[in-house]
Amino acid sequence: MPKSCPLIAADQISKSFGAIEALRHVSLPVIEQDVVCVIGPSGSGKTTLLRCLAMLEQPSGGRVLMNGVTIASHRPDPAEMRAARAVRPEIGMVFQHFNLWPHMSVLDNVIEAPMRVRNMTRRAATALADRLLTKVGLLDKREVYPARLSGGQQQRVAIARALAMSPKIMLFDEPTSALDPELRHEVLIVMRQLALEGMTMLVVTHEMGFARKVATRVAFMDHGELVEEAAPETFFTAPATDRAQRFLSQFAD
């Protein structure tokens, strides 16, 4: 795949929930090793876009492509459905509220998908989990159950669980919004390290500092539309639209 070819792309995606238009003709490519931060007011369609890219929501119009192949559309044909099944394990997803299995230990949360989907042996999956738990600073919690962890620790386990599938892209849906400031910091450290290691990431976030320092591109959404897209140094210093200027003014000192 050429470096300039999008790893994943939204192509004119629309999404309606009854009379509510959550997305309106949104196109957004994500190139390999991009860190794209999607920002905007609550209710602007950010999470819906992420869920469409993750194939958790079906677009009402447009399509999702991965490596140039359509994997989601309003009326997918058999070839699209086969393509979607083939690439689904390559898309890692981290949710706002962790979504860990409460009846499983940290270790079992991380090894479940590699064993079931990738057909790894328990020994191999455990070795992988230990490496990933070390990466997120939680190897000492491998036998603990989620209820005994802080929110920040649970989110770091969720990141390790997503990484255990060796995804080509990680999608983060406001991963720090349910955490207090100290716990947000420990999750953002892990995410910054992933970016430094070259992980392709699409991050829905209200963390303006993270977007400014880590993103390769910032995509600003409002009322279901992609209003503006730019490098962070351009977006945060000279936004091109009044809507983006008004949004950023909320974060001014």
PDB file of N, CA and C in Angstrom, residues 189-233:
ATOM      1  N   ILE A 189      -0.583   9.580  28.581  1.00  0.00           N
ATOM      2  CA  ILE A 189       0.819   9.182  28.452  1.00  0.00           C
ATOM      3  C   ILE A 189       0.930   7.933  27.571  1.00  0.00           C
ATOM      4  N   VAL A 190       0.063   6.957  27.814  1.00  0.00           N
ATOM      5  CA  VAL A 190       0.069   5.733  27.008  1.00  0.00           C
ATOM      6  C   VAL A 190      -0.250   6.057  25.551  1.00  0.00           C
ATOM      7  N   MET A 191      -1.229   6.921  25.327  1.00  0.00           N
ATOM      8  CA  MET A 191      -1.607   7.265  23.963  1.00  0.00           C
ATOM      9  C   MET A 191      -0.485   8.019  23.246  1.00  0.00           C
ATOM     10  N   ARG A 192       0.190   8.918  23.954  1.00  0.00           N
ATOM     11  CA  ARG A 192       1.326   9.622  23.350  1.00  0.00           C
ATOM     12  C   ARG A 192       2.420   8.636  22.944  1.00  0.00           C
ATOM     13  N   GLN A 193       2.664   7.637  23.776  1.00  0.00           N
ATOM     14  CA  GLN A 193       3.692   6.652  23.457  1.00  0.00           C
ATOM     15  C   GLN A 193       3.307   5.852  22.219  1.00  0.00           C
ATOM     16  N   LEU A 194       2.043   5.485  22.103  1.00  0.00           N
ATOM     17  CA  LEU A 194       1.588   4.771  20.903  1.00  0.00           C
ATOM     18  C   LEU A 194       1.820   5.618  19.660  1.00  0.00           C
ATOM     19  N   ALA A 195       1.526   6.911  19.753  1.00  0.00           N
ATOM     20  CA  ALA A 195       1.743   7.807  18.618  1.00  0.00           C
ATOM     21  C   ALA A 195       3.228   7.851  18.252  1.00  0.00           C
ATOM     22  N   LEU A 196       4.101   7.929  19.257  1.00  0.00           N
ATOM     23  CA  LEU A 196       5.545   7.960  18.997  1.00  0.00           C
ATOM     24  C   LEU A 196       6.022   6.678  18.335  1.00  0.00           C
ATOM     25  N   GLU A 197       5.350   5.577  18.637  1.00  0.00           N
ATOM     26  CA  GLU A 197       5.733   4.284  18.055  1.00  0.00           C
ATOM     27  C   GLU A 197       5.165   4.093  16.649  1.00  0.00           C
ATOM     28  N   GLY A 198       4.387   5.064  16.159  1.00  0.00           N
ATOM     29  CA  GLY A 198       3.880   4.999  14.799  1.00  0.00           C
ATOM     30  C   GLY A 198       2.514   4.377  14.638  1.00  0.00           C
ATOM     31  N   MET A 199       1.777   4.167  15.739  1.00  0.00           N
ATOM     32  CA  MET A 199       0.429   3.623  15.631  1.00  0.00           C
ATOM     33  C   MET A 199      -0.495   4.624  14.939  1.00  0.00           C
ATOM     34  N   THR A 200      -1.236   4.172  13.954  1.00  0.00           N
ATOM     35  CA  THR A 200      -2.249   5.003  13.317  1.00  0.00           C
ATOM     36  C   THR A 200      -3.427   5.143  14.273  1.00  0.00           C
ATOM     37  N   MET A 201      -3.869   6.383  14.511  1.00  0.00           N
ATOM     38  CA  MET A 201      -4.883   6.625  15.527  1.00  0.00           C
ATOM     39  C   MET A 201      -5.894   7.662  15.047  1.00  0.00           C
ATOM     40  N   LEU A 202      -7.153   7.409  15.355  1.00  0.00           N
ATOM     41  CA  LEU A 202      -8.217   8.391  15.168  1.00  0.00           C
ATOM     42  C   LEU A 202      -8.859   8.582  16.527  1.00  0.00           C
ATOM     43  N   VAL A 203      -8.776   9.802  17.048  1.00  0.00           N
ATOM     44  CA  VAL A 203      -9.109  10.064  18.447  1.00  0.00           C
ATOM     45  C   VAL A 203     -10.194  11.128  18.529  1.00  0.00           C
ATOM     46  N   VAL A 204     -11.363  10.745  19.006  1.00  0.00           N
ATOM     47  CA  VAL A 204     -12.397  11.719  19.349  1.00  0.00           C
ATOM     48  C   VAL A 204     -12.089  12.207  20.761  1.00  0.00           C
ATOM     49  N   THR A 205     -11.895  13.508  20.917  1.00  0.00           N
ATOM     50  CA  THR A 205     -11.409  13.989  22.208  1.00  0.00           C
ATOM     51  C   THR A 205     -11.803  15.431  22.466  1.00  0.00           C
ATOM     52  N   HIS A 206     -11.871  15.768  23.761  1.00  0.00           N
ATOM     53  CA  HIS A 206     -11.980  17.158  24.210  1.00  0.00           C
ATOM     54  C   HIS A 206     -10.653  17.632  24.804  1.00  0.00           C
ATOM     55  N   GLU A 207      -9.613  16.817  24.684  1.00  0.00           N
ATOM     56  CA  GLU A 207      -8.297  17.162  25.232  1.00  0.00           C
ATOM     57  C   GLU A 207      -7.550  18.030  24.215  1.00  0.00           C
ATOM     58  N   MET A 208      -7.693  19.333  24.329  1.00  0.00           N
ATOM     59  CA  MET A 208      -7.088  20.223  23.346  1.00  0.00           C
ATOM     60  C   MET A 208      -5.560  20.182  23.405  1.00  0.00           C
ATOM     61  N   GLY A 209      -4.992  20.007  24.607  1.00  0.00           N
ATOM     62  CA  GLY A 209      -3.545  19.925  24.730  1.00  0.00           C
ATOM     63  C   GLY A 209      -2.992  18.712  23.997  1.00  0.00           C
ATOM     64  N   PHE A 210      -3.660  17.583  24.135  1.00  0.00           N
ATOM     65  CA  PHE A 210      -3.248  16.373  23.419  1.00  0.00           C
ATOM     66  C   PHE A 210      -3.339  16.595  21.917  1.00  0.00           C
ATOM     67  N   ALA A 211      -4.439  17.168  21.454  1.00  0.00           N
ATOM     68  CA  ALA A 211      -4.606  17.405  20.017  1.00  0.00           C
ATOM     69  C   ALA A 211      -3.531  18.340  19.481  1.00  0.00           C
ATOM     70  N   ARG A 212      -3.209  19.361  20.248  1.00  0.00           N
ATOM     71  CA  ARG A 212      -2.219  20.336  19.794  1.00  0.00           C
ATOM     72  C   ARG A 212      -0.818  19.718  19.718  1.00  0.00           C
ATOM     73  N   LYS A 213      -0.473  18.863  20.696  1.00  0.00           N
ATOM     74  CA  LYS A 213       0.897  18.352  20.793  1.00  0.00           C
ATOM     75  C   LYS A 213       1.119  17.049  20.026  1.00  0.00           C
ATOM     76  N   VAL A 214       0.088  16.214  19.903  1.00  0.00           N
ATOM     77  CA  VAL A 214       0.286  14.851  19.394  1.00  0.00           C
ATOM     78  C   VAL A 214      -0.302  14.649  17.999  1.00  0.00           C
ATOM     79  N   ALA A 215      -1.387  15.344  17.686  1.00  0.00           N
ATOM     80  CA  ALA A 215      -2.064  15.109  16.405  1.00  0.00           C
ATOM     81  C   ALA A 215      -1.196  15.513  15.222  1.00  0.00           C
ATOM     82  N   THR A 216      -1.330  14.762  14.143  1.00  0.00           N
ATOM     83  CA  THR A 216      -0.782  15.192  12.863  1.00  0.00           C
ATOM     84  C   THR A 216      -1.807  16.043  12.116  1.00  0.00           C
ATOM     85  N   ARG A 217      -3.106  15.783  12.389  1.00  0.00           N
ATOM     86  CA  ARG A 217      -4.175  16.586  11.806  1.00  0.00           C
ATOM     87  C   ARG A 217      -5.306  16.717  12.817  1.00  0.00           C
ATOM     88  N   VAL A 218      -6.008  17.827  12.725  1.00  0.00           N
ATOM     89  CA  VAL A 218      -7.186  18.060  13.554  1.00  0.00           C
ATOM     90  C   VAL A 218      -8.389  18.208  12.623  1.00  0.00           C
ATOM     91  N   ALA A 219      -9.455  17.472  12.936  1.00  0.00           N
ATOM     92  CA  ALA A 219     -10.703  17.571  12.184  1.00  0.00           C
ATOM     93  C   ALA A 219     -11.762  18.142  13.108  1.00  0.00           C
ATOM     94  N   PHE A 220     -12.346  19.283  12.723  1.00  0.00           N
ATOM     95  CA  PHE A 220     -13.345  19.951  13.553  1.00  0.00           C
ATOM     96  C   PHE A 220     -14.730  19.689  12.973  1.00  0.00           C
ATOM     97  N   MET A 221     -15.626  19.167  13.822  1.00  0.00           N
ATOM     98  CA  MET A 221     -16.992  18.853  13.394  1.00  0.00           C
ATOM     99  C   MET A 221     -17.996  19.702  14.145  1.00  0.00           C
ATOM    100  N   ASP A 222     -19.108  19.993  13.475  1.00  0.00           N
ATOM    101  CA  ASP A 222     -20.216  20.709  14.100  1.00  0.00           C
ATOM    102  C   ASP A 222     -21.481  20.373  13.330  1.00  0.00           C
ATOM    103  N   HIS A 223     -22.558  20.069  14.070  1.00  0.00           N
ATOM    104  CA  HIS A 223     -23.857  19.753  13.472  1.00  0.00           C
ATOM    105  C   HIS A 223     -23.756  18.696  12.374  1.00  0.00           C
ATOM    106  N   GLY A 224     -22.960  17.652  12.648  1.00  0.00           N
ATOM    107  CA  GLY A 224     -22.888  16.524  11.729  1.00  0.00           C
ATOM    108  C   GLY A 224     -22.031  16.740  10.507  1.00  0.00           C
ATOM    109  N   GLU A 225     -21.346  17.875  10.433  1.00  0.00           N
ATOM    110  CA  GLU A 225     -20.524  18.187   9.263  1.00  0.00           C
ATOM    111  C   GLU A 225     -19.053  18.303   9.654  1.00  0.00           C
ATOM    112  N   LEU A 226     -18.180  17.927   8.725  1.00  0.00           N
ATOM    113  CA  LEU A 226     -16.758  18.192   8.894  1.00  0.00           C
ATOM    114  C   LEU A 226     -16.515  19.613   8.404  1.00  0.00           C
ATOM    115  N   VAL A 227     -16.329  20.520   9.347  1.00  0.00           N
ATOM    116  CA  VAL A 227     -16.263  21.945   9.042  1.00  0.00           C
ATOM    117  C   VAL A 227     -14.872  22.355   8.585  1.00  0.00           C
ATOM    118  N   GLU A 228     -13.861  21.761   9.212  1.00  0.00           N
ATOM    119  CA  GLU A 228     -12.500  22.229   8.970  1.00  0.00           C
ATOM    120  C   GLU A 228     -11.523  21.105   9.303  1.00  0.00           C
ATOM    121  N   GLU A 229     -10.447  21.035   8.538  1.00  0.00           N
ATOM    122  CA  GLU A 229      -9.408  20.033   8.776  1.00  0.00           C
ATOM    123  C   GLU A 229      -8.064  20.674   8.483  1.00  0.00           C
ATOM    124  N   ALA A 230      -7.128  20.564   9.430  1.00  0.00           N
ATOM    125  CA  ALA A 230      -5.844  21.238   9.261  1.00  0.00           C
ATOM    126  C   ALA A 230      -4.810  20.628  10.195  1.00  0.00           C
ATOM    127  N   ALA A 231      -3.544  20.952   9.945  1.00  0.00           N
ATOM    128  CA  ALA A 231      -2.496  20.608  10.894  1.00  0.00           C
ATOM    129  C   ALA A 231      -2.752  21.358  12.198  1.00  0.00           C
ATOM    130  N   PRO A 232      -2.352  20.784  13.348  1.00  0.00           N
ATOM    131  CA  PRO A 232      -2.682  21.424  14.628  1.00  0.00           C
ATOM    132  C   PRO A 232      -2.123  22.830  14.774  1.00  0.00           C
ATOM    133  N   GLU A 233      -0.905  23.073  14.278  1.00  0.00           N
ATOM    134  CA  GLU A 233      -0.335  24.408  14.427  1.00  0.00           C
ATOM    135  C   GLU A 233      -1.152  25.448  13.661  1.00  0.00           C
TER     136      GLU A 233
END
